[in-house]
Each structure stands twice: as structure tokens, then as C-alpha cells.
Short mmCIF file of C-alpha atoms in Angstrom, two decimals:
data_model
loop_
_atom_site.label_atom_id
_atom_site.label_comp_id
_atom_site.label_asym_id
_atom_site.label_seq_id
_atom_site.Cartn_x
_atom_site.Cartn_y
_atom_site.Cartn_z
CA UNK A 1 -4.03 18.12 -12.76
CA UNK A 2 -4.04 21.32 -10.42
CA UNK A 3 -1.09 19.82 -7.66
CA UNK A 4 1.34 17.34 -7.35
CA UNK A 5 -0.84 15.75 -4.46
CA UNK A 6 -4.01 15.08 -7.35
CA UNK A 7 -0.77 13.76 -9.58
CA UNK A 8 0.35 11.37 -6.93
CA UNK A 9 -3.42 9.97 -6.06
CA UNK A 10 -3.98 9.28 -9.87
CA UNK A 11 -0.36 7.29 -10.48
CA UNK A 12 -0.85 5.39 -7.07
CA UNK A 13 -4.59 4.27 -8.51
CA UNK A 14 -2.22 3.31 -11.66
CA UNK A 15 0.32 1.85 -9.86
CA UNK A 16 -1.94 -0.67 -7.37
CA UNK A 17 -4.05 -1.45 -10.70
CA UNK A 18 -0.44 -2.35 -12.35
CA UNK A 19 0.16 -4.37 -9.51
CA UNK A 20 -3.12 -6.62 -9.10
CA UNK A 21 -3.13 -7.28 -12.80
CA UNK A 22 0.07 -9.35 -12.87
CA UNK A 23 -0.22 -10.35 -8.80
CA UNK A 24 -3.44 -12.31 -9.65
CA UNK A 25 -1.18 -14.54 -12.27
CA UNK A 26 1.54 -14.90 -9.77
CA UNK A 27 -0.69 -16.36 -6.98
CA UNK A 28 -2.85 -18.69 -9.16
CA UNK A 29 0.28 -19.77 -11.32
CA UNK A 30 2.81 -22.63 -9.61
CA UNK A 31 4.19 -20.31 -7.29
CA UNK A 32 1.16 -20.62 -5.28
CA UNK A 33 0.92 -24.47 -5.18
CA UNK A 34 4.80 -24.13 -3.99
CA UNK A 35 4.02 -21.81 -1.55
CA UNK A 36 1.71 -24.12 0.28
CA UNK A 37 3.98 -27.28 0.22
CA UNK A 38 7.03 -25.04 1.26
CA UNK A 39 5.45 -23.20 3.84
CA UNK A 40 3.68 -26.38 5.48
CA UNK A 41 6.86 -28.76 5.04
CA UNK A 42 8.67 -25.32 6.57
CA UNK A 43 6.86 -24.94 9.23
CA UNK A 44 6.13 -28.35 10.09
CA UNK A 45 10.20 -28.86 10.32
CA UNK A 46 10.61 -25.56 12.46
CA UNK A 47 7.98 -26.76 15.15
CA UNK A 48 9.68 -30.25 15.49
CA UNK A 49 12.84 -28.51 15.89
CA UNK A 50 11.86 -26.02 18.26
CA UNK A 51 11.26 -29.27 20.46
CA UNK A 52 14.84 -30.14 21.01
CA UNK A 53 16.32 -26.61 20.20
CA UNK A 54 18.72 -25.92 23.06
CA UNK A 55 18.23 -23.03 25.20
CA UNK A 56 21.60 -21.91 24.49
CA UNK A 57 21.20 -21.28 21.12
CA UNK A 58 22.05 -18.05 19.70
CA UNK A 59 18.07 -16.54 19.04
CA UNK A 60 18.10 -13.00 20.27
CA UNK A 61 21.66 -12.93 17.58
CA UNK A 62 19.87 -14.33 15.00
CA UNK A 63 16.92 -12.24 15.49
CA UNK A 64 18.32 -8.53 15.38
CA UNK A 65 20.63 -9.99 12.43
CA UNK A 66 17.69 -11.10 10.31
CA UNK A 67 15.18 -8.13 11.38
CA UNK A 68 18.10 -5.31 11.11
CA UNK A 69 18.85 -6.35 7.80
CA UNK A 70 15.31 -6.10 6.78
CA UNK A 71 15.00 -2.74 8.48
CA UNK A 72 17.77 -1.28 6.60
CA UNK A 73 17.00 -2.66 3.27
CA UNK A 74 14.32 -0.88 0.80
CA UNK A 75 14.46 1.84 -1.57
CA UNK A 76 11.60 5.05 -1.79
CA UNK A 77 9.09 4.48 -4.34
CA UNK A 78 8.22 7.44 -5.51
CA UNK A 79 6.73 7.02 -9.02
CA UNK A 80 8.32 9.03 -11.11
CA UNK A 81 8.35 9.27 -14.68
CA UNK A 82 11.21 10.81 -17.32
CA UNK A 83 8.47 13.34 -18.27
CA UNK A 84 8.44 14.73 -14.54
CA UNK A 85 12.24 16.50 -15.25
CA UNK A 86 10.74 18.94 -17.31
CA UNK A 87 6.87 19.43 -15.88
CA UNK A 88 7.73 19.03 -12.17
CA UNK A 89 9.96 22.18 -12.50
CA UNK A 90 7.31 24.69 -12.30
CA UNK A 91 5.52 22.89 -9.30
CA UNK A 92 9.28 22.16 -8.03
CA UNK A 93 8.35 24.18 -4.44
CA UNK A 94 5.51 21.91 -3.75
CA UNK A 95 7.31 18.82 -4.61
CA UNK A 96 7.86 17.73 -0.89
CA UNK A 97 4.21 17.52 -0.87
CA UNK A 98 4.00 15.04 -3.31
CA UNK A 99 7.25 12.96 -2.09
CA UNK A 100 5.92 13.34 1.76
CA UNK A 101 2.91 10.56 0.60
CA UNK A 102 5.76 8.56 -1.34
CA UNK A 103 7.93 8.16 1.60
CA UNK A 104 4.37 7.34 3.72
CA UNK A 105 3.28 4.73 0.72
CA UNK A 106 7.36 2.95 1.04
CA UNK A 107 6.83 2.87 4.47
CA UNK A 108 3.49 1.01 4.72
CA UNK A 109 4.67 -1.32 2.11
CA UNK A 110 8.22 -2.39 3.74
CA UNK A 111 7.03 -2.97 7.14
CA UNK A 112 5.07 -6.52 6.23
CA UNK A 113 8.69 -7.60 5.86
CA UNK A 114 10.38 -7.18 9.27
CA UNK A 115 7.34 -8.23 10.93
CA UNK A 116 6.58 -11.44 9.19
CA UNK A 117 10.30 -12.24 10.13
CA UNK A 118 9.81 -10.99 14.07
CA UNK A 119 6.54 -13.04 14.17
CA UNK A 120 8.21 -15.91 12.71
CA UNK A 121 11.05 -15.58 15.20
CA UNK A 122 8.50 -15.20 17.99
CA UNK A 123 8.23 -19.08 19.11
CA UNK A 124 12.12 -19.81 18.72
CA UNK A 125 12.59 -16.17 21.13
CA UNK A 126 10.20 -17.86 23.46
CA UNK A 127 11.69 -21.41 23.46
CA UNK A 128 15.01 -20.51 24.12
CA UNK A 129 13.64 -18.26 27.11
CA UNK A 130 15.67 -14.76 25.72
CA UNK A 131 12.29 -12.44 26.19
CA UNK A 132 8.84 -12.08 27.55
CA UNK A 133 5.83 -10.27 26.40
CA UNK A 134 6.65 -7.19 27.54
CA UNK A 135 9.90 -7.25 25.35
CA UNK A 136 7.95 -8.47 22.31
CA UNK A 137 5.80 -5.45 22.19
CA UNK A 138 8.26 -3.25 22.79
CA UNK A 139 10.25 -4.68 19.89
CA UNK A 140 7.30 -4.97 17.94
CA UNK A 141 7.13 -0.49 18.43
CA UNK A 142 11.17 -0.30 17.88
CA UNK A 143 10.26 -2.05 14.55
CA UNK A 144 7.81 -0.06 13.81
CA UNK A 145 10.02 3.81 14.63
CA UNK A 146 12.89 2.10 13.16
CA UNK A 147 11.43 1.41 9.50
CA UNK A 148 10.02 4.56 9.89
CA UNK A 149 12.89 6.74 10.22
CA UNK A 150 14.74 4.49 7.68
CA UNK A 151 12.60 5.04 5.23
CA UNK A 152 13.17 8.75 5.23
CA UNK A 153 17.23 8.58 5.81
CA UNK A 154 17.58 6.12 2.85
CA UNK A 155 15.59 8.97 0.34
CA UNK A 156 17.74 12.01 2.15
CA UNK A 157 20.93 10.16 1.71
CA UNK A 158 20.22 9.31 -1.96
CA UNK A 159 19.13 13.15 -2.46
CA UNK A 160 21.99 14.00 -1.21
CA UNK A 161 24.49 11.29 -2.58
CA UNK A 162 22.68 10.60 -5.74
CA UNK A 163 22.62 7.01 -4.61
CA UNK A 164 26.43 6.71 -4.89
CA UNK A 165 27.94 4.23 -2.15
CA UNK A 166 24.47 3.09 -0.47
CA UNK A 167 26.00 0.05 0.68
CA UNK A 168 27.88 1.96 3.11
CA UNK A 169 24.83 3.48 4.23
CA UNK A 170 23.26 0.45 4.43
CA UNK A 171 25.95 -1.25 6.65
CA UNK A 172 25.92 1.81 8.87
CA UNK A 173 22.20 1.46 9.72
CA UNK A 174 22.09 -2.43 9.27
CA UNK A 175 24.86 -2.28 12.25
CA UNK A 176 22.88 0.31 14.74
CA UNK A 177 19.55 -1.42 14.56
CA UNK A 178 20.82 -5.18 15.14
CA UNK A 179 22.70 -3.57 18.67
CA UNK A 180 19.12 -1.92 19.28
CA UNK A 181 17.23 -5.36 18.78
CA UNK A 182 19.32 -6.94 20.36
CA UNK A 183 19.22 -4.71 23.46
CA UNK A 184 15.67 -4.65 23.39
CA UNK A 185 15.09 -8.81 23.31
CA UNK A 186 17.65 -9.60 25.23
CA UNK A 187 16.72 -6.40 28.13
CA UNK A 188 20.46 -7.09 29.54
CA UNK A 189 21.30 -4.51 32.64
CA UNK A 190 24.50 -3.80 30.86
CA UNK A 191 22.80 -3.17 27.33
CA UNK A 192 20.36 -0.89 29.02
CA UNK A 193 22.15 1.99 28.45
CA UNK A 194 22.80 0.97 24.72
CA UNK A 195 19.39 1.72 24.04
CA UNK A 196 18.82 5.73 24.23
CA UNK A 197 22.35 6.00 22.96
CA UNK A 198 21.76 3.84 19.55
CA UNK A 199 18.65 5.85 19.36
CA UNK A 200 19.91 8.90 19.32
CA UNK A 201 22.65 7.70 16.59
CA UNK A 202 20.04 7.12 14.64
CA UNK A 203 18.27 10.34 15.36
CA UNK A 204 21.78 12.03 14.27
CA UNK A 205 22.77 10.24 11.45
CA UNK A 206 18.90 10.95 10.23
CA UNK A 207 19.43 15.06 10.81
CA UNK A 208 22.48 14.84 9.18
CA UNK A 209 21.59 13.41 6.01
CA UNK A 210 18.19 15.32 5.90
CA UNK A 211 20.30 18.73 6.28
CA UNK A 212 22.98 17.87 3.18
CA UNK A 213 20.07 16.95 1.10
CA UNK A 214 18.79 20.33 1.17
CA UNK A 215 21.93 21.62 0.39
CA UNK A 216 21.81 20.11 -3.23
CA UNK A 217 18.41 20.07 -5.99
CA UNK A 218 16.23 17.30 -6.30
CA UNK A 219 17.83 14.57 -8.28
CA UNK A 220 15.28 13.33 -10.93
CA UNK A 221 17.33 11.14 -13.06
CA UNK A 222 18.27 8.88 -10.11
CA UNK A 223 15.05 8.41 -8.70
CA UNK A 224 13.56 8.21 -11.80
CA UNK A 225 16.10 5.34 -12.66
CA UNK A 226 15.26 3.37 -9.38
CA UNK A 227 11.89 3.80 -10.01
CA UNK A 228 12.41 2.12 -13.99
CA UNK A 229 14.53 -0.37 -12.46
CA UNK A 230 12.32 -1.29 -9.48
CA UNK A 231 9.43 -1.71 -12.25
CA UNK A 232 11.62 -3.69 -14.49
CA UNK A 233 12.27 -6.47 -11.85
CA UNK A 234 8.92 -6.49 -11.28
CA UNK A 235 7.82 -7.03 -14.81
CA UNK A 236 10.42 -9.54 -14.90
CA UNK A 237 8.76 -11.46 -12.04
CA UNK A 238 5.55 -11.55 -13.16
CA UNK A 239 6.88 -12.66 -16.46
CA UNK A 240 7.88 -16.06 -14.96
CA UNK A 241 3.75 -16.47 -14.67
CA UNK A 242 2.40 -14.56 -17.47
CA UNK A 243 3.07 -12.92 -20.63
CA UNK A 244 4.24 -8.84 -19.59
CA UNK A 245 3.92 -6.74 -22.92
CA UNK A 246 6.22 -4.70 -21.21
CA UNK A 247 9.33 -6.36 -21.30
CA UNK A 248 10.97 -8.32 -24.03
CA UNK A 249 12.33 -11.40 -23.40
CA UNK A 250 15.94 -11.23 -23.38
CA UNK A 251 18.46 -14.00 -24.72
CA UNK A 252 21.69 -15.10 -24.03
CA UNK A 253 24.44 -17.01 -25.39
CA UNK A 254 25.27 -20.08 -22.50
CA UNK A 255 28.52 -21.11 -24.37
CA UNK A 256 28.54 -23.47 -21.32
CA UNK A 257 25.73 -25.39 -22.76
CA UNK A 258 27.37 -25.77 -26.23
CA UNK A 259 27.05 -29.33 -26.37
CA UNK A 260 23.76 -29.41 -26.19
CA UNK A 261 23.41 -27.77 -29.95
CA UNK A 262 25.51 -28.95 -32.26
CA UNK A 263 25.91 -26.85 -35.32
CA UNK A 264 23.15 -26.99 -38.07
CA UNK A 265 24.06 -29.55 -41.00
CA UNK A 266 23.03 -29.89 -44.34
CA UNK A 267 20.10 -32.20 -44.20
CA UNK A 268 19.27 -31.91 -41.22
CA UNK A 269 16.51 -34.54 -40.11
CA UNK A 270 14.34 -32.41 -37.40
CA UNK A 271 14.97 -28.54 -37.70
CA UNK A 272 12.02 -27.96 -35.70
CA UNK A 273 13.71 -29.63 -32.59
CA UNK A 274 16.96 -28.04 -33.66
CA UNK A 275 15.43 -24.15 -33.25
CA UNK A 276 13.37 -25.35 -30.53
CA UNK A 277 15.94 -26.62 -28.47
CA UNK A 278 18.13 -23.69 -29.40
CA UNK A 279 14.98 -21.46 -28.48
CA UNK A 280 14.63 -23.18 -24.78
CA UNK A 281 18.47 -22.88 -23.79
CA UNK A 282 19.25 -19.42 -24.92
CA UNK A 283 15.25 -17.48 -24.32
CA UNK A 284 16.11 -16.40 -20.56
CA UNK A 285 12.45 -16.72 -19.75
CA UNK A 286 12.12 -20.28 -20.41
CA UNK A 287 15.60 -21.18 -19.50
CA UNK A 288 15.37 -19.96 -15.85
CA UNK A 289 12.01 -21.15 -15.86
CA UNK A 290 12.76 -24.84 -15.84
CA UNK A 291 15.75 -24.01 -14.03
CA UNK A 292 13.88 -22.98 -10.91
CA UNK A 293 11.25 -25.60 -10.79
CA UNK A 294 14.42 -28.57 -10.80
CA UNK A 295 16.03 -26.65 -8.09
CA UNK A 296 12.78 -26.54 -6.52
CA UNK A 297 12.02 -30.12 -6.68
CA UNK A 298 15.66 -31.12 -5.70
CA UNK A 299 15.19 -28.87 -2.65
CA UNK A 300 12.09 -30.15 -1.89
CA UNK A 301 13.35 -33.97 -1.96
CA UNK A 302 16.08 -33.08 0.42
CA UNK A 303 14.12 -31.11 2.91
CA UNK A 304 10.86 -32.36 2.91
CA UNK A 305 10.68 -35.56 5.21
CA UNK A 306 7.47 -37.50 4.41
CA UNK A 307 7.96 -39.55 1.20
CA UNK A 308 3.84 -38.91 0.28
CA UNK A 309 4.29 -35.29 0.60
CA UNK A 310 7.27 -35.43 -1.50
CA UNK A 311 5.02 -37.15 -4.47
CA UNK A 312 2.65 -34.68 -4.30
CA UNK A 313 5.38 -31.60 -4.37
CA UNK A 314 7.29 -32.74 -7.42
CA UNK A 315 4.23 -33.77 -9.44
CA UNK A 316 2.61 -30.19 -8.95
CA UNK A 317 5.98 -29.43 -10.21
CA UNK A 318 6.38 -31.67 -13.09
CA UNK A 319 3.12 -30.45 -14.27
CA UNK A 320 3.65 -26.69 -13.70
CA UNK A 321 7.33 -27.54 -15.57
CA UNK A 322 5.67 -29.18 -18.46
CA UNK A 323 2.37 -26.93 -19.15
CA UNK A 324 4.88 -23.63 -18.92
CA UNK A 325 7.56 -24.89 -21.20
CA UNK A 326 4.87 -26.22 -23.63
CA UNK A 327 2.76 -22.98 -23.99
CA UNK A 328 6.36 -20.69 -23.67
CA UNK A 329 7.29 -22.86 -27.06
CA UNK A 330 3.78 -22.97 -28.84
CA UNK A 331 4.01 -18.84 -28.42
CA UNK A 332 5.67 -16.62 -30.85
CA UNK A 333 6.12 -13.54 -32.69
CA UNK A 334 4.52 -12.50 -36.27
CA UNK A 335 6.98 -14.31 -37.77
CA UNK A 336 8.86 -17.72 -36.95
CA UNK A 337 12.35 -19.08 -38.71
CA UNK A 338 10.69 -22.13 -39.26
CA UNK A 339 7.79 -20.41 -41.23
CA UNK A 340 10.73 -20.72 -43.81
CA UNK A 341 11.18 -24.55 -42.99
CA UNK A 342 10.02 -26.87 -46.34
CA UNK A 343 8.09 -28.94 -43.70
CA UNK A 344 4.10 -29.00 -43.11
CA UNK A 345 3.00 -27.34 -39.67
CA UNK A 346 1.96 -30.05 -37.64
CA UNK A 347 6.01 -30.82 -37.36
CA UNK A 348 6.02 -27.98 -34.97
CA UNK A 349 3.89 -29.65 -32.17
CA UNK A 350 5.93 -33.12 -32.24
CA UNK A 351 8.83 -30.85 -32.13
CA UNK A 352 7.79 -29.35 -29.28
CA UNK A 353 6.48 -32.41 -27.38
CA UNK A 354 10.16 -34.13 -27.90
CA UNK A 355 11.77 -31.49 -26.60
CA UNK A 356 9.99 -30.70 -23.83
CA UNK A 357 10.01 -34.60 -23.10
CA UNK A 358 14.01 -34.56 -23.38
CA UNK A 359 14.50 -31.63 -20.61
CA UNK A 360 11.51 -33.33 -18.55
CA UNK A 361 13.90 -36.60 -18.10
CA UNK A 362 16.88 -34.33 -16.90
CA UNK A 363 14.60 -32.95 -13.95
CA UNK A 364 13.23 -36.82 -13.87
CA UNK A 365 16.95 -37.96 -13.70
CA UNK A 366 17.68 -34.75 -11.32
CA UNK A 367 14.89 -35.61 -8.61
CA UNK A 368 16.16 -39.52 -8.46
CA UNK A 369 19.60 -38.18 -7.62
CA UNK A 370 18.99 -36.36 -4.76
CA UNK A 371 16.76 -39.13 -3.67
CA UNK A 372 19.45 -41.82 -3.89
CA UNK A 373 21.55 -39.39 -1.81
CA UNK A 374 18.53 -38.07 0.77
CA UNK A 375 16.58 -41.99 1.07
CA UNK A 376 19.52 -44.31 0.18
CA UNK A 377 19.14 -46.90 -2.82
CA UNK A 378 15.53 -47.84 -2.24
CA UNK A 379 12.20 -47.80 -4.35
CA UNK A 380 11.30 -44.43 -2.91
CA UNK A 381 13.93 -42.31 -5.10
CA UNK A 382 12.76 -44.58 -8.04
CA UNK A 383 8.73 -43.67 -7.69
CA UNK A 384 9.92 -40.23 -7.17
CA UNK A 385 11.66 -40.21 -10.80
CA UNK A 386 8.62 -42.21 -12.16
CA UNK A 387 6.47 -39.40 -11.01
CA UNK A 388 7.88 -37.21 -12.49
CA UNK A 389 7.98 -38.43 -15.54
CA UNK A 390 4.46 -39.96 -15.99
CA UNK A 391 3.08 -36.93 -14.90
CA UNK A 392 5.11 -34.31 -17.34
CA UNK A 393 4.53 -36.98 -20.55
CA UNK A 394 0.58 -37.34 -19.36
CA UNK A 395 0.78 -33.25 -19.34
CA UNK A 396 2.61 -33.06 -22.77
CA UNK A 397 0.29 -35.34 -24.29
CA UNK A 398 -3.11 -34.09 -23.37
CA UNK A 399 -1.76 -29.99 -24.22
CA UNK A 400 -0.62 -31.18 -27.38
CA UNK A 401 -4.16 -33.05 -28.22
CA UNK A 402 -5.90 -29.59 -26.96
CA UNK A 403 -4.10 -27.94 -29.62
CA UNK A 404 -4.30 -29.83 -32.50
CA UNK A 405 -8.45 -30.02 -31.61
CA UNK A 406 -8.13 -26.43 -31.87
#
């Protein structure tokens, strides 16, 4: 490589290639068939209250709250590696050059955020009368300058500060761009004046932070830390949907759960279902897994109004539950514990269709709860819990027959 700008164009082609391989899982996996029942139950509930909303409602509050808190929140990706601390010193005078398109790269990447809120707020804003179009495209450029010169303070204070106490950076900017949005929206003659003042603030606070940082050197380690850790919750994302070579799934105790695995016994009748059920509660992966589609069906009971729609959600689920936690127990490394088992193989898949069975009727049991307490004692909350059931044992079944065909 002859510059740090040729350096930065080949680890951003990396970096987007990274990113589509493990996206693509994300958005054909379960997530996607939750995103369209969430956002359509959503946004079907928002319109119908947006009916009756009263016009002294609290919008233009809620508004700069929800958009200055997205303004003020995002770190600099800069894509650095532990490597650069040694290489990047001879080419150390030309690294603005390379962090200039970093900074441009967070910036195009954190704005989706605060606009997908400020659209989203854009009918409630107009309901409740608090601003016109004129005042929507002016907020929609304060967003805009805003993120942008955000973006920069956050990387000059961390050059500077080494990323120590950035929630008190935070809460500083989080504070002066809700009083801006709100002076924009609201265009009160009294706030008027609050406008040039915050900017200029901002314009201060910016300067300030961008002259200590020159003050000190570059601090690799911490960027290159937010940069591993940024990655790592990344890969631990995508890992809900797919399998990331990258990280190792991690494992933890839940003494809470104790009761659910009784100590091992001499003669033992099923120590398939024993390590498998031991496998499922303590393998984080898995564990959270199952964890998050319940909540999601609960939540979707509650919320969602039309009993039909409410079929089709937690079914998707049940089956996105049950085809997950059946491959996520089929998988494994080289080598098993119950390789070492006097029992013949096909043990294993019985093993696993129990168990996933067992934790299936817990989210059955789960989803007939909250429809006792959302539809009242009626048959509703009892085909809900049918549903659910039915459709994770039809899913256990037929991945189980796949497998022993192959």
C-alpha cells in the first residue's frame, strides 16, 4: 500500500463485504418475519391512535428527546487494527487523511437513525398541530449539521480523553441538541433567540475539544479497542442467525436455573437429555435465543389487537423457536461428551426432540398466560397455546425425519 488513503479504501471494501455476508442471514432468518408483523401491528396501532391523540400532548418534547438522544449517541468507526500501533507510525503525519474518510464513513452511517425517528415522528408533529412544513425542513437540515458536527466532537473528545467519562460528554450534547429541536419544531418567539445561542455552544464546545486533542498523540489502543468491541457485538448479533467462526460461544453458569438439572446419578436413564438440557440452559447462544422469541411472542399477544394476526405471529415464532434450537443442538465440535456415552447414536436425535419439545411447552404455557390476562378466560388464549404447540412438535418432527434420511 503506498498511503493510508489506498489502506482505508481496501479495509472499507473488507469491512462492507464483512457486513453483507452475515446481514443477508439476519434479514432472511426470523428477524425478518418479526420485522414485518411488528412493524405492521406498530404502525397500524400508531395511526389509530393518532386519531384520538389530543392536541395537547407533549410531541415537540418527545421529539427533541428521542432525536437528541440519537444525535448524541455513536462512536467513530475507524477500522483499526492492533497491527496499525506499530506500521501507522511512520505514516503517523498523514494519518488525519486516513481518519478524515472514517469520520465521513460514521457520519453517513449514523444519520439513517435520527431520521427514521424524525420521519416517524412526522404525523404525530402534524396531528398535534406543533409545526408546519417549513419547520420540518428546517429540522430535517439541523439534523443533518448536528450529526455532523457530533460525529467529529465525539472522536476529538475521545483523542483527547482516551474515552474516559463519555457519558458526561454525551449528556452535555444530548442536553444542547433537545433545546435546539425543540426550538426549531416548536418556532416559539421566546425560543427564537435560543437558537443561534445553542448553536454556537455547540460550535464552542466542538473547538474546544478539537484544540486539546491536538495537544496529546493519537491514541491507538482505545480506538483500536472500540473498534474490536464494536465488531464483537456485531459478530454476536449475527450469531443469533448464523454460525460466526469468529466468535466462540460463551457459557455461563445460571445458578438461578438449578432446578432445572439435577445432579448426574449413577444409572442414569437418558444422559443424552441430561447434557442436552445442560447444553441449552448454560450455551448463551441458545439460551438467549429462545429467550427472545418467548418475550417476543408474549409481547406480541399483548400488543397486537387482532386475534388472526396474533396466530400467524406466534406460529412464525414457534417455528423459527423450534428449527433454531433443533439445528443449535444437532451442531457440535470434533468431539462430543456423549461420544463417550455406552449408547448407540440415534439416542442423540430423540434426545434432542424431547428436549426441545419440553422448552417448546414453557413458551406454549408462556403465550396462554398472557392471553388469559390480555383476552380474558376464553378459547382465544387456548388456540393461541395450541398453536404453538402443534406447530413447534410438527417442526421437531419433520427436522428430525430430514436427518435421520440423511
Amino acid at each position: 500500500m503506498n498511503s493510508l488513503r489506498e489502506i482505508w479504501g481496501d479495509r472499507f471494501i473488507r469491512y462492507m463485504n464483512e457486513l453483507q455476508k452475515y446481514m443477508r442471514f439476519v434479514f432472511t432468518g426470523h428477524l425478518a418475519i418479526v420485522l414485518l408483523f411488528t412493524i405492521g401491528a406498530g404502525g397500524y396501532a400508531y395511526s389509530e391512535w393518532l386519531k384520538e391523540v389530543p392536541s395537547e400532548f407533549p410531541s415537540a418534547i418527545l421529539a427533541a428527546v428521542l432525536i437528541g438522544a440519537a444525535l448524541s449517541i455513536g462512536s467513530p468507526i475507524t477500522l483499526l487494527k492492533p497491527a496499525d500501533i506499530v506500521f501507522f507510525l511512520p505514516m503517523e503525519n498523514k494519518l488525519e487523511d486516513y481518519l478524515k474518510r472514517s469520520l465521513r464513513y460514521s457520519l453517513v452511517s449514523q444519520l439513517p437513525v435520527p431520521y427514521i425517528l424524525f420521519i416517524v415522528l412526522l404525523p404525530l408533529l402534524a396531528a398535534t398541530d406543533v409545526a408546519g412544513k417549513p419547520q420540518f425542513i428546517l429540522t430535517a437540515i439541523v439534523i443533518f449539521l448536528v450529526k455532523w458536527k457530533y460525529v467529529e466532537t465525539e472522536y476529538y473528545y475521545r483523542r483527547a480523553n482516551e474515552g474516559v467519562g463519555m457519558w458526561k460528554d454525551r449528556l452535555v450534547r444530548f442536553v444542547l441538541a433537545s433545546l435546539l429541536l425543540y426550538a426549531v419544531l416548536t418556532g416559539i418567539s421566546y425560543l427564537i433567540p435560543l437558537i443561534p445561542l445553542v448553536g454556537v455552544l455547540m460550535a464552542v464546545y466542538y473547538l474546544f475539544w478539537k484544540k486539546r486533542s491536538v495537544a496529546n498523540p493519537f491514541p491507538y489502543e482505545h480506538f483500536i479497542a472500540l473498534e474490536q468491541n464494536r465488531m464483537m457485538r456485531f459478530y454476536r448479533f449475527a450469531n443469533y442467525f448464523t454460525d460466526v467462526p469468529h466468535l466462540k460461544g460463551s457459557v455461563s453458569r445460571r445458578a438461578w436455573l438449578g432446578f432445572l438439572m439435577r445432579p448426574a446419578k449413577y444409572g442414569q436413564a437418558s444422559p443424552q437429555r441430561y447434557l442436552l438440557r445442560r447444553t441449552l440452559v448454560r450455551t448463551d447462544d441458545i439460551f438467549w435465543l429462545w429467550v427472545r422469541l418467548t418475550a417476543l411472542s408474549v409481547v406480541g399477544v399483548v400488543l397486537i389487537p387482532f386475534p388472526i394476526v396474533v396466530y400467524i405471529f406466534i406460529g412464525a415464532l414457534a417455528f423459527a423457536s423450534s428449527i433454531q434450537l433443533v439445528h443449535a443442538l444437532r451442531a457440535g465440535d470434533d468431539f462430543r461428551m456423549d461420544m463417550l456415552f455406552p449408547e448407540t447414536d440415534n439416542t442423540r436425535q430423540s434426545a434432542i426432540r424431547k428436549t426441545v419439545s419440553g422448552v417448546q411447552l414453557l413458551q406454549s404455557i408462556s403465550v396462554l398466560v398472557a392471553g388469559l390476562l390480555t383476552f380474558g378466560v376464553s378459547l382465544t388464549p387456548v388456540i393461541m397455546a395450541v398453536i404453538v404447540f402443534v406447530v413447534s412438535e410438527a417442526t421437531i418432527r419433520v427436522s428430525n425425519e430430514k436427518s435421520e434420511e440423511v
